[in-house]
Short mmCIF file of C-alpha atoms in Angstrom, two decimals:
data_model
loop_
_atom_site.label_atom_id
_atom_site.label_comp_id
_atom_site.label_asym_id
_atom_site.label_seq_id
_atom_site.Cartn_x
_atom_site.Cartn_y
_atom_site.Cartn_z
CA MET L 1 108.81 120.29 124.31
CA ASP L 2 111.12 121.98 121.66
CA ALA L 3 111.89 125.75 122.07
CA VAL L 4 109.93 127.48 119.02
CA ASN L 5 112.57 129.47 117.68
CA GLY L 6 115.68 127.13 119.04
CA PRO L 7 117.63 124.33 117.72
CA PRO L 8 114.93 121.47 117.76
CA SER L 9 115.66 118.45 119.79
CA PHE L 10 114.36 115.04 119.80
CA ALA L 11 110.81 114.54 121.55
CA ARG L 12 111.71 111.18 122.45
CA SER L 13 113.70 107.97 121.86
CA THR L 14 111.97 104.38 122.52
CA ASN L 15 113.55 100.84 122.87
CA CYS L 16 116.97 101.92 122.94
CA GLN L 17 119.42 99.15 122.45
CA GLU L 18 122.55 99.09 124.35
CA SER L 19 124.33 97.19 121.53
CA HIS L 20 126.52 97.84 118.70
CA ASP L 21 123.80 97.70 115.84
CA GLY L 22 121.64 99.40 118.65
CA THR L 23 124.05 102.44 118.69
CA GLN L 24 124.64 102.27 115.04
CA ARG L 25 121.12 102.87 114.76
CA GLN L 26 120.60 105.61 117.09
CA ARG L 27 123.58 107.41 115.47
CA PHE L 28 121.52 107.05 112.22
CA LEU L 29 118.32 108.44 113.59
CA ARG L 30 120.36 111.37 115.92
CA GLY L 31 122.30 112.26 112.78
CA GLY L 32 119.89 112.02 109.84
CA SER L 33 117.32 113.72 112.08
CA ALA L 34 119.45 116.59 113.18
CA GLN L 35 120.16 117.45 109.76
CA VAL L 36 116.66 117.44 108.63
CA ALA L 37 115.93 119.93 111.44
CA ARG L 38 118.56 122.28 110.60
CA GLY L 39 117.15 122.47 107.01
CA ALA L 40 113.87 122.74 108.35
CA GLY L 41 115.18 125.84 110.70
CA GLU L 42 116.47 127.15 107.80
CA ALA L 43 113.20 127.14 105.78
CA ARG L 44 111.33 128.39 108.45
CA ARG L 45 114.07 131.65 108.79
CA VAL L 46 113.36 132.47 105.11
CA GLY L 47 109.77 132.23 105.84
CA GLN L 48 109.26 129.12 103.65
CA ASP L 49 107.41 127.21 106.14
CA PRO L 50 105.91 127.95 109.69
CA GLY L 51 106.41 124.30 110.92
CA LEU L 52 106.43 120.73 110.88
CA VAL L 53 106.60 117.03 112.74
CA ALA L 54 109.16 114.80 111.80
CA LEU L 55 109.43 111.17 112.54
CA VAL L 56 112.29 108.35 112.10
CA SER L 57 112.06 104.66 113.04
CA ARG L 58 114.25 102.12 112.69
CA GLY L 59 115.12 98.95 114.45
CA GLY L 60 112.87 99.61 117.57
CA GLN L 61 113.97 103.00 118.16
CA THR L 62 111.64 106.03 116.94
CA HIS L 63 112.77 109.61 117.06
CA VAL L 64 110.55 112.56 116.64
CA GLU L 65 111.69 116.07 115.45
CA THR L 66 108.98 119.30 116.40
CA PHE L 67 110.01 122.78 114.76
CA GLY L 68 108.29 126.06 114.36
CA THR L 69 104.71 127.21 115.04
CA MET L 70 101.36 126.33 114.18
CA ARG L 71 100.50 129.69 112.29
CA HIS L 72 102.97 131.20 109.63
CA ASP L 73 102.71 134.35 112.16
CA GLY L 74 103.71 132.45 115.06
CA GLY L 75 101.54 131.12 117.63
CA ALA L 76 101.47 127.90 119.23
CA PRO L 77 104.48 125.46 118.67
CA MET L 78 104.03 122.33 116.61
CA ARG L 79 103.90 119.46 118.96
CA ARG L 80 104.23 115.64 118.22
CA ASP L 81 100.51 114.97 118.79
CA THR L 82 99.51 118.09 116.02
CA ILE L 83 97.00 117.04 113.78
CA PHE L 84 97.58 117.30 110.01
CA ARG L 85 95.33 117.21 106.82
CA MET L 86 97.06 114.30 105.06
CA ALA L 87 95.86 115.09 101.71
CA SER L 88 97.22 112.06 99.15
CA THR L 89 98.93 110.27 101.94
CA SER L 90 95.32 109.22 102.98
CA LYS L 91 95.87 106.97 99.94
CA PRO L 92 98.14 103.80 101.48
CA LEU L 93 95.99 103.96 104.46
CA SER L 94 92.56 103.89 103.40
CA MET L 95 93.50 101.13 100.87
CA ALA L 96 93.54 99.05 103.80
CA ALA L 97 90.12 98.92 104.14
CA ALA L 98 89.43 97.08 100.33
CA MET L 99 92.53 94.93 101.67
CA VAL L 100 90.29 93.24 104.20
CA LEU L 101 87.88 92.43 102.44
CA LEU L 102 89.78 90.74 99.93
CA ASP L 103 91.55 88.38 102.84
CA GLU L 104 87.60 87.78 103.93
CA CYS L 105 86.82 86.87 100.36
CA ARG L 106 84.02 89.30 100.22
CA LEU L 107 85.95 91.20 96.95
CA ARG L 108 87.93 89.43 94.51
CA LEU L 109 90.37 91.08 92.63
CA ASP L 110 88.71 90.02 88.95
CA ASP L 111 85.19 90.48 90.14
CA VAL L 112 82.99 93.23 87.82
CA VAL L 113 81.94 96.15 90.15
CA ASP L 114 78.73 96.51 88.51
CA ALA L 115 76.73 95.01 91.29
CA TRP L 116 78.23 97.56 93.83
CA LEU L 117 78.77 100.20 91.29
CA PRO L 118 76.02 100.07 88.59
CA GLU L 119 76.72 103.73 87.66
CA LEU L 120 80.06 102.29 86.20
CA ALA L 121 78.25 99.51 83.91
CA ASN L 122 78.33 99.74 80.24
CA LEU L 123 80.14 103.13 80.11
CA ARG L 124 81.70 104.37 76.67
CA VAL L 125 85.09 105.14 76.08
CA LEU L 126 87.05 108.37 74.27
CA THR L 127 88.14 107.72 70.98
CA ARG L 128 91.34 109.53 71.89
CA PRO L 129 92.28 111.42 74.99
CA ASP L 130 91.46 114.70 74.21
CA ALA L 131 88.11 113.91 72.18
CA PRO L 132 84.84 115.55 72.66
CA LEU L 133 83.01 114.21 75.07
CA ASP L 134 80.19 112.50 72.54
CA ASP L 135 83.09 110.65 70.18
CA THR L 136 83.14 107.48 71.81
CA VAL L 137 83.53 103.72 71.58
CA PRO L 138 82.15 100.87 73.63
CA ALA L 139 84.11 99.56 76.42
CA ARG L 140 86.03 96.71 75.56
CA ARG L 141 85.23 94.77 78.86
CA PRO L 142 83.61 95.67 82.33
CA ILE L 143 85.63 97.36 85.29
CA THR L 144 86.61 95.06 87.57
CA VAL L 145 87.79 95.37 91.35
CA ARG L 146 91.68 95.20 90.35
CA ASP L 147 90.75 97.93 87.90
CA VAL L 148 89.98 100.06 90.93
CA LEU L 149 92.40 99.41 92.99
CA THR L 150 95.47 99.38 90.66
CA SER L 151 93.83 103.08 89.31
CA THR L 152 93.52 101.62 85.79
CA PHE L 153 89.86 101.75 85.82
CA GLY L 154 89.94 104.63 82.55
CA LEU L 155 89.59 107.69 84.04
CA GLY L 156 91.35 109.93 86.65
CA MET L 157 93.93 113.21 87.14
CA ASP L 158 96.21 113.55 84.30
CA MET L 159 98.89 116.36 84.20
CA THR L 160 99.36 115.38 80.45
CA SER L 161 95.57 116.14 79.52
CA LEU L 162 94.92 119.36 81.35
CA GLY L 163 92.55 121.28 79.15
CA THR L 164 90.62 118.32 77.41
CA PRO L 165 87.06 118.39 77.23
CA ILE L 166 87.07 115.35 79.68
CA MET L 167 89.65 117.01 82.25
CA ASN L 168 87.39 120.25 82.32
CA GLU L 169 84.30 118.07 83.06
CA ILE L 170 86.00 116.51 85.93
CA PHE L 171 86.40 119.62 87.52
CA ALA L 172 83.28 121.42 86.63
CA ARG L 173 81.15 118.37 87.97
CA GLY L 174 83.28 118.56 91.35
CA LEU L 175 84.92 115.31 91.23
CA THR L 176 88.00 116.26 92.95
CA PRO L 177 89.19 117.25 96.29
CA ASN L 178 90.60 120.80 96.95
CA LEU L 179 88.11 122.43 94.86
CA PRO L 180 86.25 125.58 96.29
CA GLU L 181 83.13 123.57 96.61
CA PRO L 182 83.73 120.42 98.69
CA MET L 183 82.67 117.03 96.59
CA PRO L 184 78.95 115.69 96.75
CA GLY L 185 77.89 112.82 98.96
CA PRO L 186 78.91 109.60 97.70
CA ASP L 187 75.62 108.47 95.79
CA GLU L 188 75.75 112.14 94.17
CA TRP L 189 79.19 111.83 93.32
CA MET L 190 78.87 108.35 91.46
CA ARG L 191 75.96 109.51 89.58
CA ARG L 192 78.03 112.44 88.21
CA LEU L 193 80.64 110.15 87.40
CA GLY L 194 78.49 107.31 85.96
CA GLU L 195 77.63 110.00 83.61
CA LEU L 196 80.83 110.53 81.67
CA PRO L 197 82.87 108.43 79.52
CA LEU L 198 86.00 107.01 80.10
CA GLN L 199 89.01 108.72 78.81
CA TYR L 200 90.97 105.15 78.38
CA GLN L 201 90.02 101.64 77.93
CA PRO L 202 89.65 99.73 81.79
CA GLY L 203 93.07 98.35 82.46
CA GLU L 204 94.70 100.22 79.71
CA ARG L 205 96.40 103.08 81.59
CA TRP L 206 97.20 104.74 85.31
CA GLN L 207 95.81 107.31 86.29
CA TYR L 208 95.57 109.46 89.60
CA GLN L 209 93.09 109.79 92.44
CA ILE L 210 89.60 109.20 91.40
CA SER L 211 90.06 105.58 91.95
CA ASN L 212 91.06 106.51 95.33
CA ASP L 213 88.05 108.11 96.25
CA LEU L 214 86.25 105.05 94.42
CA VAL L 215 87.47 102.91 96.60
CA GLY L 216 86.00 104.26 99.58
CA VAL L 217 82.41 103.84 97.70
CA LEU L 218 82.98 100.53 96.93
CA VAL L 219 83.76 99.75 100.36
CA ALA L 220 80.62 101.36 101.90
CA ARG L 221 78.51 99.76 99.31
CA VAL L 222 79.89 96.27 100.17
CA THR L 223 80.00 96.39 103.70
CA GLY L 224 76.68 98.71 104.03
CA ARG L 225 78.57 100.98 106.32
CA SER L 226 80.02 104.19 106.05
CA PHE L 227 83.69 103.91 104.85
CA GLU L 228 84.89 105.62 108.07
CA GLU L 229 82.99 103.48 110.06
CA PHE L 230 84.74 100.38 108.51
CA LEU L 231 87.76 101.76 108.76
CA ARG L 232 87.55 102.89 112.13
CA GLU L 233 86.42 99.18 113.07
CA ARG L 234 88.79 97.27 111.26
CA VAL L 235 92.20 99.41 110.90
CA PHE L 236 92.48 102.58 113.27
CA GLU L 237 90.66 101.40 116.41
CA PRO L 238 93.13 97.85 116.25
CA LEU L 239 96.09 99.96 115.66
CA GLY L 240 95.23 102.68 118.33
CA MET L 241 95.00 105.00 115.75
CA LYS L 242 92.85 107.53 117.81
CA ASP L 243 93.17 110.66 115.85
CA THR L 244 92.65 109.63 112.44
CA GLY L 245 89.55 110.27 110.59
CA PHE L 246 87.68 112.75 108.20
CA HIS L 247 87.18 115.65 110.29
CA VAL L 248 89.14 116.94 113.47
CA PRO L 249 86.32 117.00 116.64
CA ALA L 250 85.40 120.13 118.11
CA ASP L 251 87.27 119.77 121.04
CA GLN L 252 90.26 118.83 119.48
CA ILE L 253 90.62 121.87 116.72
CA ASP L 254 93.35 123.79 118.31
CA ARG L 255 95.81 120.88 117.27
CA LEU L 256 95.07 121.46 113.71
CA PRO L 257 97.38 124.10 112.17
CA THR L 258 96.48 126.63 109.45
CA LEU L 259 96.88 124.96 105.87
CA TYR L 260 98.72 127.61 103.75
CA ALA L 261 98.90 127.96 99.48
CA PRO L 262 101.38 130.69 99.27
CA ASP L 263 101.31 132.73 96.32
CA PRO L 264 104.02 131.31 93.61
CA ALA L 265 104.28 135.10 92.13
CA THR L 266 105.02 136.85 95.42
CA GLY L 267 105.57 133.80 98.23
CA GLU L 268 102.69 135.43 100.40
CA PHE L 269 101.30 132.94 102.34
CA LEU L 270 97.48 132.53 101.72
CA ALA L 271 95.16 130.74 104.10
CA TRP L 272 93.80 127.64 102.09
CA ASP L 273 91.78 126.41 105.22
CA GLU L 274 91.68 127.69 108.70
CA PRO L 275 91.32 125.19 111.77
CA LYS L 276 87.87 126.49 113.08
CA GLY L 277 85.04 126.65 110.59
CA GLY L 278 87.52 125.28 107.97
CA ARG L 279 86.56 121.89 105.91
CA TRP L 280 88.07 119.69 108.37
CA SER L 281 86.00 120.96 111.14
CA ARG L 282 83.03 119.14 110.67
CA PRO L 283 82.15 115.67 109.09
CA PRO L 284 82.19 115.73 105.39
CA ALA L 285 79.71 114.55 102.90
CA PHE L 286 82.22 112.64 101.06
CA GLN L 287 85.01 110.71 102.92
CA SER L 288 87.62 110.70 100.39
CA GLY L 289 90.06 108.09 100.70
CA GLY L 290 91.88 109.65 97.87
CA GLY L 291 92.81 112.63 100.38
CA GLY L 292 90.38 113.44 103.12
CA LEU L 293 92.00 111.99 106.36
CA VAL L 294 93.47 113.80 109.00
CA SER L 295 95.89 112.34 111.14
CA THR L 296 99.48 112.25 113.11
CA ALA L 297 103.07 111.15 113.17
CA ASP L 298 102.43 108.49 115.46
CA ASP L 299 99.07 107.01 114.33
CA TYR L 300 100.59 106.93 110.69
CA HIS L 301 103.96 105.00 112.11
CA ALA L 302 101.40 102.68 113.75
CA TYR L 303 100.09 101.81 109.95
CA PHE L 304 103.37 101.60 108.35
CA GLN L 305 104.83 99.54 110.89
CA MET L 306 102.25 97.37 110.74
CA LEU L 307 102.80 96.99 106.80
CA LEU L 308 106.71 96.57 107.47
CA ASN L 309 105.89 93.86 110.16
CA GLY L 310 103.68 91.86 107.36
CA GLY L 311 100.54 92.85 108.67
CA THR L 312 100.66 92.75 112.29
CA HIS L 313 100.32 95.37 115.35
CA ARG L 314 101.65 93.84 118.56
CA GLY L 315 100.99 90.34 118.00
CA ASP L 316 97.72 90.63 116.48
CA ARG L 317 97.15 90.48 112.61
CA ILE L 318 95.31 93.04 110.93
CA LEU L 319 96.35 92.30 107.03
CA SER L 320 97.41 89.13 105.81
CA ARG L 321 101.21 89.26 104.66
CA ALA L 322 100.14 88.30 100.82
CA ALA L 323 97.55 91.19 101.04
CA VAL L 324 100.80 93.55 102.13
CA GLU L 325 102.91 92.46 99.70
CA LEU L 326 100.36 93.03 97.03
CA MET L 327 99.87 96.26 98.11
CA THR L 328 103.46 97.10 98.50
CA THR L 329 104.70 95.94 95.71
CA ASN L 330 104.59 96.79 91.44
CA ARG L 331 101.30 96.12 90.58
CA LEU L 332 101.22 97.67 86.98
CA THR L 333 102.47 96.07 83.38
CA PRO L 334 105.61 97.18 81.66
CA GLU L 335 103.10 99.44 79.50
CA GLN L 336 101.45 100.96 82.43
CA GLN L 337 104.53 101.93 84.20
CA SER L 338 106.41 103.40 81.18
CA VAL L 339 103.44 105.86 80.77
CA ARG L 340 103.01 106.51 84.80
CA HIS L 341 106.92 107.14 84.58
CA ALA L 342 106.79 109.23 81.39
CA MET L 343 104.45 111.23 83.16
CA ALA L 344 106.29 112.17 86.42
CA THR L 345 109.89 112.61 84.24
CA ASP L 346 108.45 114.58 81.87
CA ASN L 347 106.32 116.78 84.30
CA VAL L 348 109.23 117.74 86.88
CA HIS L 349 108.69 121.38 86.32
CA ILE L 350 105.37 121.32 87.63
CA SER L 351 105.69 118.31 90.58
CA PHE L 352 109.13 119.84 91.43
CA GLY L 353 110.30 116.12 91.09
CA GLN L 354 108.14 114.46 92.93
CA GLY L 355 106.52 111.23 91.69
CA GLN L 356 109.13 109.48 89.80
CA GLN L 357 109.49 106.25 91.87
CA GLY L 358 108.33 104.08 88.80
CA GLY L 359 105.76 101.43 90.09
CA TRP L 360 103.09 101.86 91.83
CA GLY L 361 100.78 99.23 94.54
CA LEU L 362 97.53 99.40 95.54
CA GLY L 363 97.30 103.00 96.85
CA MET L 364 100.91 103.82 97.20
CA ALA L 365 104.14 104.34 95.01
CA VAL L 366 106.85 101.72 95.01
CA ARG L 367 110.32 102.19 94.14
CA THR L 368 111.32 100.15 90.90
CA TYR L 369 114.71 101.91 90.17
CA ARG L 370 116.86 103.78 91.82
CA SER L 371 117.17 107.76 90.81
CA ASP L 372 118.37 109.26 93.96
CA TYR L 373 119.60 108.38 97.41
CA THR L 374 116.31 105.87 98.17
CA PRO L 375 116.71 102.14 97.77
CA ILE L 376 114.38 100.08 95.57
CA GLY L 377 111.36 98.50 97.28
CA GLN L 378 110.72 101.52 99.29
CA PHE L 379 106.64 102.44 99.57
CA GLY L 380 104.69 105.15 100.13
CA TRP L 381 103.20 108.66 99.04
CA ASP L 382 103.24 112.51 99.60
CA GLY L 383 100.61 114.73 100.02
CA GLY L 384 99.87 118.22 98.48
CA SER L 385 99.37 119.94 101.78
CA GLY L 386 103.12 119.01 102.47
CA THR L 387 103.18 115.45 104.18
CA SER L 388 105.22 112.58 103.09
CA VAL L 389 105.21 108.84 104.55
CA TYR L 390 107.18 106.04 103.08
CA ALA L 391 108.82 102.75 104.41
CA ASP L 392 111.96 101.11 103.40
CA PRO L 393 111.68 97.41 103.94
CA ALA L 394 115.31 96.33 103.25
CA ASN L 395 116.31 98.74 106.05
CA GLN L 396 113.76 98.54 108.39
CA LEU L 397 112.88 102.20 107.97
CA THR L 398 109.73 104.49 108.54
CA GLY L 399 110.53 108.33 107.72
CA ILE L 400 107.30 110.81 108.33
CA LEU L 401 107.44 114.37 107.73
CA LEU L 402 104.35 116.48 108.24
CA CYS L 403 103.86 120.26 107.26
CA GLN L 404 100.68 122.23 105.82
CA LEU L 405 102.13 124.18 103.18
CA GLY L 406 100.82 123.28 99.68
CA TYR L 407 102.82 122.84 96.42
CA THR L 408 101.79 126.10 95.06
CA VAL L 409 105.30 126.58 95.88
CA PRO L 410 108.33 124.40 95.60
CA SER L 411 109.64 124.76 99.00
CA PRO L 412 107.56 121.54 100.62
CA ALA L 413 108.71 119.32 97.68
CA HIS L 414 112.61 120.20 98.33
CA LEU L 415 112.34 119.56 102.06
CA VAL L 416 110.76 116.43 101.35
CA SER L 417 113.60 115.95 99.42
CA ASP L 418 116.16 117.01 101.64
CA PHE L 419 114.65 114.90 104.38
CA TRP L 420 115.17 111.76 102.55
CA THR L 421 118.46 112.37 101.23
CA THR L 422 119.59 113.49 104.59
CA LEU L 423 118.12 110.45 106.09
CA TYR L 424 120.14 107.90 103.65
CA GLN L 425 123.17 109.54 103.88
CA SER L 426 123.40 109.27 107.68
CA PHE L 427 123.87 105.31 107.10
CA ASP L 428 126.62 103.73 108.26
CA ASN L 429 125.58 100.08 107.50
#
């Protein structure tokens, strides 16, 4: 294990090839990850991040860096098997449950959702995004499975609409995670959601978060099982993801670090969630596909490597190749995509530059243009707790950066950006 305050070293290298190409890949992994480690060490030295785990995989080789400690004030060192609150990086993984149902024809993309989500039948739509909640018109058509999976069903989080009546009511009803009070159970959550008008017509505009939580309710009602039970049977267990779920068992809670949300004015480290007695120390009432999972670097590597393999894991098929392609390529129309792009670029001062990939697949962002070091085709997402997971099909690369530092300050976003910059500048071929 790495020394807590010393220069980090690779936790493990696997399947190294003694060939020219293998040596090139190994040099890339070691060089890129070493630069990431130096950046992480500097972040910790100036008090910006207590610790992290970084995993880089390419061409059958995997390298892991661990650095720092589980708490801002010291304590146990970060380890390869540290469990993290994945926040919005839950989205790409939780979507796999819906893709299983599509593969089995238990769901179809253009099915109307009313049969499973009757709370969303016959909804009305605001006359304009900032209209009073009673200023509505009928929806032009029902909501479909496609609308839910592509985050275009008509309601969601929108930084450009903060302070409007509909956004205020979403917060007041507890429909999003990370509020002072946990989200209610799925039936009560659906009741509260179904009492609101849509902000946009179904299929009109991409919006964040609520669709991904709606996916979990949809999967549970179609299968007659809890969302976690279905995910565990069809995704987690086949991939060997033994540390992934919606809470951390009591006998493993010491592997969960404190989640910090530093004061943006003073930089003081404020604990947002403690391991023992915290929000993830017990099963939640609402299993949030949009932001509720806990997991490890190796568990997420198994999932994203399965996606890079076209849906297979060690010879076993988890998802069809067609399902993976649907998830990991842009699903937005030019109109939907232009609005999402404008929302990201116009709010870089709030997001610290995150979210500018261009396209959106199913549960994850997809690079549709090159604006930095990252190539077109990369897919994945970032989480507000300081998590970042992406895969790059062209280079057969997976990168995972995990810490537990909220985006109340820019340092986690800067660390994520520097992670990818240092990896891609290390490419020799």
